[in-house]
mmCIF file of C-alpha atoms in Angstrom:
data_model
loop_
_atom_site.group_PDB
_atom_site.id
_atom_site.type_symbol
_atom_site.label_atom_id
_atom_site.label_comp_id
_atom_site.label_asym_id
_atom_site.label_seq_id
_atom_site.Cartn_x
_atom_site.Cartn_y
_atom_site.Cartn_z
ATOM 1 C CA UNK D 772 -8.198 62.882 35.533
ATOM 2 C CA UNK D 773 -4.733 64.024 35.159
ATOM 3 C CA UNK D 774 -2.401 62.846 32.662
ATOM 4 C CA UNK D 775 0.210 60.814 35.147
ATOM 5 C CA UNK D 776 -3.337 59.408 36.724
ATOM 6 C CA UNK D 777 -4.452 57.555 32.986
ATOM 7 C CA UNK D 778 -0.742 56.707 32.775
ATOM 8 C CA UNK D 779 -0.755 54.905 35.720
ATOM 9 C CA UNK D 780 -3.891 53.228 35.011
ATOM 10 C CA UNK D 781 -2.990 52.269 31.935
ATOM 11 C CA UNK D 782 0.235 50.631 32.828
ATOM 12 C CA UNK D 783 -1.633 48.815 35.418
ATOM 13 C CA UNK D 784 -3.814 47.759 32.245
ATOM 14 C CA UNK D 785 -0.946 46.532 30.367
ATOM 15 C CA UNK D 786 0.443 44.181 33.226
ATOM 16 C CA UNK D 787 -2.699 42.856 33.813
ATOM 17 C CA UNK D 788 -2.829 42.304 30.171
ATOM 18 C CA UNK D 789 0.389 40.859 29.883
ATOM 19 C CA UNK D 790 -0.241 38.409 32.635
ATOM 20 C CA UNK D 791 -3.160 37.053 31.660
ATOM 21 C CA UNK D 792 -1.658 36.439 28.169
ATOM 22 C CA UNK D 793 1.218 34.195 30.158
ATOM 23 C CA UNK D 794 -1.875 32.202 32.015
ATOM 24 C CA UNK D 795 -3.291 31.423 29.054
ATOM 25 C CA UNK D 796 -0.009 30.351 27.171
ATOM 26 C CA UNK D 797 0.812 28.093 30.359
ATOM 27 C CA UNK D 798 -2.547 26.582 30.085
ATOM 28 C CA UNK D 799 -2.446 26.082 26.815
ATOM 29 C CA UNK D 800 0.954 24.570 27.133
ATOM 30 C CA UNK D 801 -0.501 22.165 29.910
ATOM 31 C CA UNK D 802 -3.279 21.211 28.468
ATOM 32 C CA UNK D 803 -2.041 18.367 26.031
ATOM 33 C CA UNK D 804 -0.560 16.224 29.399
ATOM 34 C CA UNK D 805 -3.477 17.093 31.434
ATOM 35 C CA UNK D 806 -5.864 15.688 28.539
ATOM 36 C CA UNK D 807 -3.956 12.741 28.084
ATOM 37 C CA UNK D 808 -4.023 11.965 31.622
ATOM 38 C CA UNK D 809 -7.548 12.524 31.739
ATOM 39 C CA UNK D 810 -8.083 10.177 29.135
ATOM 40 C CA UNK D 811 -5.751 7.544 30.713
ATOM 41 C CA UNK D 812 -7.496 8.248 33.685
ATOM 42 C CA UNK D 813 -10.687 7.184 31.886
ATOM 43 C CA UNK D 814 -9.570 4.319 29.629
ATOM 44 C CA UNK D 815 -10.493 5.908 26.594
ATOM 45 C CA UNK D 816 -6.506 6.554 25.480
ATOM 46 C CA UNK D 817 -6.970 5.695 21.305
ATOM 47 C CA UNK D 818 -3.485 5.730 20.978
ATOM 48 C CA UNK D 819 -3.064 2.751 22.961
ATOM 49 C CA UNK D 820 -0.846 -0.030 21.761
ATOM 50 C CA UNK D 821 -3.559 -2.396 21.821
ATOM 51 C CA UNK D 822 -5.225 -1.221 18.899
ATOM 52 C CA UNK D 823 -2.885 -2.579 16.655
ATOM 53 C CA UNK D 824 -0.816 -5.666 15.815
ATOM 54 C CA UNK D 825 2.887 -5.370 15.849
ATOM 55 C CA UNK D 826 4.094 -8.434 13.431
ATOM 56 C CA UNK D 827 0.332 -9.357 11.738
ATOM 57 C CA UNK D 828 -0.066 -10.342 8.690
ATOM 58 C CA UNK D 829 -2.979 -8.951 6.542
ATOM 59 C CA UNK D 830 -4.566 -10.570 2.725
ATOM 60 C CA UNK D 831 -4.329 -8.420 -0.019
ATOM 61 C CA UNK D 832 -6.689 -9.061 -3.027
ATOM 62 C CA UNK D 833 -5.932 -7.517 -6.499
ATOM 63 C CA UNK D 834 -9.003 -6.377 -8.668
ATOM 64 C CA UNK D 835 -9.230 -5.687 -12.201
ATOM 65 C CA UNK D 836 -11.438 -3.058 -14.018
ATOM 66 C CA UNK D 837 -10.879 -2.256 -17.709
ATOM 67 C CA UNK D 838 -12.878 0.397 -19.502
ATOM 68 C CA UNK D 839 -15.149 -0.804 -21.925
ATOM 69 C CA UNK D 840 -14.475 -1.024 -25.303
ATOM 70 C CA UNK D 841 -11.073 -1.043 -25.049
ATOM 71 C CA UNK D 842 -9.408 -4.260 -26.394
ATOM 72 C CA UNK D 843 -6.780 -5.020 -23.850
ATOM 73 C CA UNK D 844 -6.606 -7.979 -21.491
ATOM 74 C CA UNK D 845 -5.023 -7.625 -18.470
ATOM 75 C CA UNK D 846 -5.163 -10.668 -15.730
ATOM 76 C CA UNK D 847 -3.477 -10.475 -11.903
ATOM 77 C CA UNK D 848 -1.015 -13.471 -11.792
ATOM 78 C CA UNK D 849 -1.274 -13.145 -7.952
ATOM 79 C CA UNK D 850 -5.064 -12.442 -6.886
ATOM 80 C CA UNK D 851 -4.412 -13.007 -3.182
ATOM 81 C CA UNK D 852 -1.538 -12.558 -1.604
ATOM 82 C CA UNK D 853 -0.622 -12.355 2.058
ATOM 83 C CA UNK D 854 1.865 -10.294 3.532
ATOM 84 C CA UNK D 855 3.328 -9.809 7.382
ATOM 85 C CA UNK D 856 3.522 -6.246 8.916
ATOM 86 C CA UNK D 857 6.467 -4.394 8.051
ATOM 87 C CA UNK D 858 7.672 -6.624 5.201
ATOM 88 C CA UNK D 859 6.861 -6.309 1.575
ATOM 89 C CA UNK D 860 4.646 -7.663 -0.948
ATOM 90 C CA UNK D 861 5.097 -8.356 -4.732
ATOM 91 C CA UNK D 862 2.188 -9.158 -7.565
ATOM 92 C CA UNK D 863 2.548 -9.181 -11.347
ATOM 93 C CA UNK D 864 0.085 -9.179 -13.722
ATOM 94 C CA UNK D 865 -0.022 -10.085 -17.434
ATOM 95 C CA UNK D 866 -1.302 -6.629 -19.973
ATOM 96 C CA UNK D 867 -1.350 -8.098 -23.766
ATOM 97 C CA UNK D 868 -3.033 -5.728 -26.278
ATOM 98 C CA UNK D 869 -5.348 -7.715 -28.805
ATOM 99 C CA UNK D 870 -5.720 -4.813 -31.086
ATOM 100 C CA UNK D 871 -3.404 -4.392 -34.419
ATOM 101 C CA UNK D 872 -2.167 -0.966 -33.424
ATOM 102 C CA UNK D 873 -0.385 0.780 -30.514
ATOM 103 C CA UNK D 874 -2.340 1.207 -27.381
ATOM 104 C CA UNK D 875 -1.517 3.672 -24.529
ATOM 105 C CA UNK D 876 -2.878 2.529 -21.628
ATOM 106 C CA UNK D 877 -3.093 4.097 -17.595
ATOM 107 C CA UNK D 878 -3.771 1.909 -14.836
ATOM 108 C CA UNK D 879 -6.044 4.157 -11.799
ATOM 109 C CA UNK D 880 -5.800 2.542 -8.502
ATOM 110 C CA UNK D 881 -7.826 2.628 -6.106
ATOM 111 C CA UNK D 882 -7.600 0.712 -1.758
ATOM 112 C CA UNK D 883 -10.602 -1.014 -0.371
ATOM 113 C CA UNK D 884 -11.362 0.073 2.311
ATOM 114 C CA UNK D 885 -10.030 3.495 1.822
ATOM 115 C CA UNK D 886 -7.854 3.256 5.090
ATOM 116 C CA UNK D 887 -5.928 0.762 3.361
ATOM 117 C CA UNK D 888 -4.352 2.852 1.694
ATOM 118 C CA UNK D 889 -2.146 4.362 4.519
ATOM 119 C CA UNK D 890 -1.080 0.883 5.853
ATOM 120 C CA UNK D 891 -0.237 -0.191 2.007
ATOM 121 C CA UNK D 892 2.562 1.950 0.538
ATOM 122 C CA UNK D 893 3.557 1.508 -3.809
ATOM 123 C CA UNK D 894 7.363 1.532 -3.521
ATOM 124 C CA UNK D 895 7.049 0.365 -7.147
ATOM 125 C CA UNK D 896 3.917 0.208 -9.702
ATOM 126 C CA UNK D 897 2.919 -0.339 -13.652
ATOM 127 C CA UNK D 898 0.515 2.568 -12.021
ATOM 128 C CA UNK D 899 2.721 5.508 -11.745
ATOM 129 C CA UNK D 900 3.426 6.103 -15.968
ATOM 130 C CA UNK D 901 1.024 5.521 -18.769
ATOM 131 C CA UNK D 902 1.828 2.440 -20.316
ATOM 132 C CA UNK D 903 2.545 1.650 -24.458
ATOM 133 C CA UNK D 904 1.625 -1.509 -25.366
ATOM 134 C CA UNK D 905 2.829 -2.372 -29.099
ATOM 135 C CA UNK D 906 0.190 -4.010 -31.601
ATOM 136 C CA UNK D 907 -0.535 -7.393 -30.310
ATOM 137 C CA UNK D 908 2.046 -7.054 -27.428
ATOM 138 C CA UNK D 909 2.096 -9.107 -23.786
ATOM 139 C CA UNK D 910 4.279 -7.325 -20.944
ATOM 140 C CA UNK D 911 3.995 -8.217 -17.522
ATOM 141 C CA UNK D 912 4.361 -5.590 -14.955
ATOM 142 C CA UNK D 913 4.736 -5.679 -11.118
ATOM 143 C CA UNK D 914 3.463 -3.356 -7.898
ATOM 144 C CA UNK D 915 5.707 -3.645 -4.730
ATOM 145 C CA UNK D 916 4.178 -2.887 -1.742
ATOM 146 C CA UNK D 917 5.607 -1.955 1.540
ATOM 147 C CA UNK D 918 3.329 -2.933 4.693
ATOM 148 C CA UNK D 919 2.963 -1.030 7.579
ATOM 149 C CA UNK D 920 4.560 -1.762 10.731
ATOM 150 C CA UNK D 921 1.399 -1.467 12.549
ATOM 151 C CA UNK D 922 -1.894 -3.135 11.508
ATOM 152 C CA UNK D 923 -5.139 -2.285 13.063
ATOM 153 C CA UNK D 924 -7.240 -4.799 14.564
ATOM 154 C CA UNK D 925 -9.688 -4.928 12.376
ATOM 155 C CA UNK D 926 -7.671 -4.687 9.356
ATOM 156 C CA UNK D 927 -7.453 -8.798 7.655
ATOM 157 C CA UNK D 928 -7.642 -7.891 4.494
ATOM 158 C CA UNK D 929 -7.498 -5.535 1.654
ATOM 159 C CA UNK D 930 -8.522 -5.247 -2.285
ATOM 160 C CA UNK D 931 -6.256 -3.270 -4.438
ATOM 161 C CA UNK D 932 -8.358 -2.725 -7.820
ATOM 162 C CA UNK D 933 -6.706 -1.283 -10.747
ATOM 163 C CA UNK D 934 -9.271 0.604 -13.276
ATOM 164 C CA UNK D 935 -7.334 0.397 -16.680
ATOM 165 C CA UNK D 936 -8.388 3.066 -19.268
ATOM 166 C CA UNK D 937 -7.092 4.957 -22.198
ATOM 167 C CA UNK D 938 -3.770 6.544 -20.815
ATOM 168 C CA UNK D 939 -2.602 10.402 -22.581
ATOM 169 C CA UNK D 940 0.320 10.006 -25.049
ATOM 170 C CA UNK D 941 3.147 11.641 -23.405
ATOM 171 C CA UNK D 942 3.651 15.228 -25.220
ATOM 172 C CA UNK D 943 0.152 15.678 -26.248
ATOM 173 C CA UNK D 944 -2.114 18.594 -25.637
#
């Protein structure tokens, strides 16, 4: 073969090459409202409306967990409280250290069932700093939550359980 010949040949290559690479970019590009239509088309669309409830209210429950052996009572002043999508929801609870020294304390929370804690946002929470609670000291501290706009079906109610342990001093190694 002659040099112009595998020139020629290999240009025809390349624009085959090149097109192919534009018919799969358009397909790829058409794919997502094909699928969707598809999907329509069968009834199976998950992101349908339906699913959730615009304006619901859901029942959150507030758990407490302290670790053992450490002397600090700590009490939810709200246990149940029940809030509407989209609005907000406040709960205090009552810390008081019984021992005769200085206690730091953390609070680790934790959503049941673990979805919850997507539709149930801490815009405010005793949860986010260790907490210092003087010798024989009661404080009472507060968690804001913002709801979700959208609630799933399924989704009445929720438990928000706060684990309190032994929190670091700030500053130490």
């Amino acid at each position: 073969m002659t040099s112009s010949t595998v020139q020629r040949k290999n240009q025809v290559l390349a624009v085959k090459l090149g097109l192919l690479a534009l018919l799969m970019f358009g397909f790829g590009y058409a794919l997502s409202p094909f699928y969707a239509a598809f999907c329509q088309w069968l009834g199976i669309d998950r992101a349908d409306a339906s699913l959730t409830r615009p304006g619901a209210s859901i029942r959150v429950e507030f758990d407490v967990n302290i670790a053992p052996g450490l002397p600090v009572v700590m009490q939810a002043l709200d246990g149940v409280v029940t809030a509407q999508a989209g609005g907000l929801l406040k709960s205090r609870f009552v810390l008081r250290n019984d021992s005769d020294q200085a206690l730091t304390v953390r609070a680790v929370p934790s959503f049941a069932p673990v979805r919850a804690a997507g539709l149930l946002q801490k815009l405010e929470c005793f949860c986010f700093d260790a907490l210092t609670l003087q010798a024989r000291e009661t404080r009472e501290v507060t968690v804001v939550l913002l709801i979700a706009e959208q609630l799933p079906l399924e989704m009445g109610a929720a438990t928000l359980s706060y684990s309190l342990q032994r929190g670091a001093v700030a500053g130490a190694g």
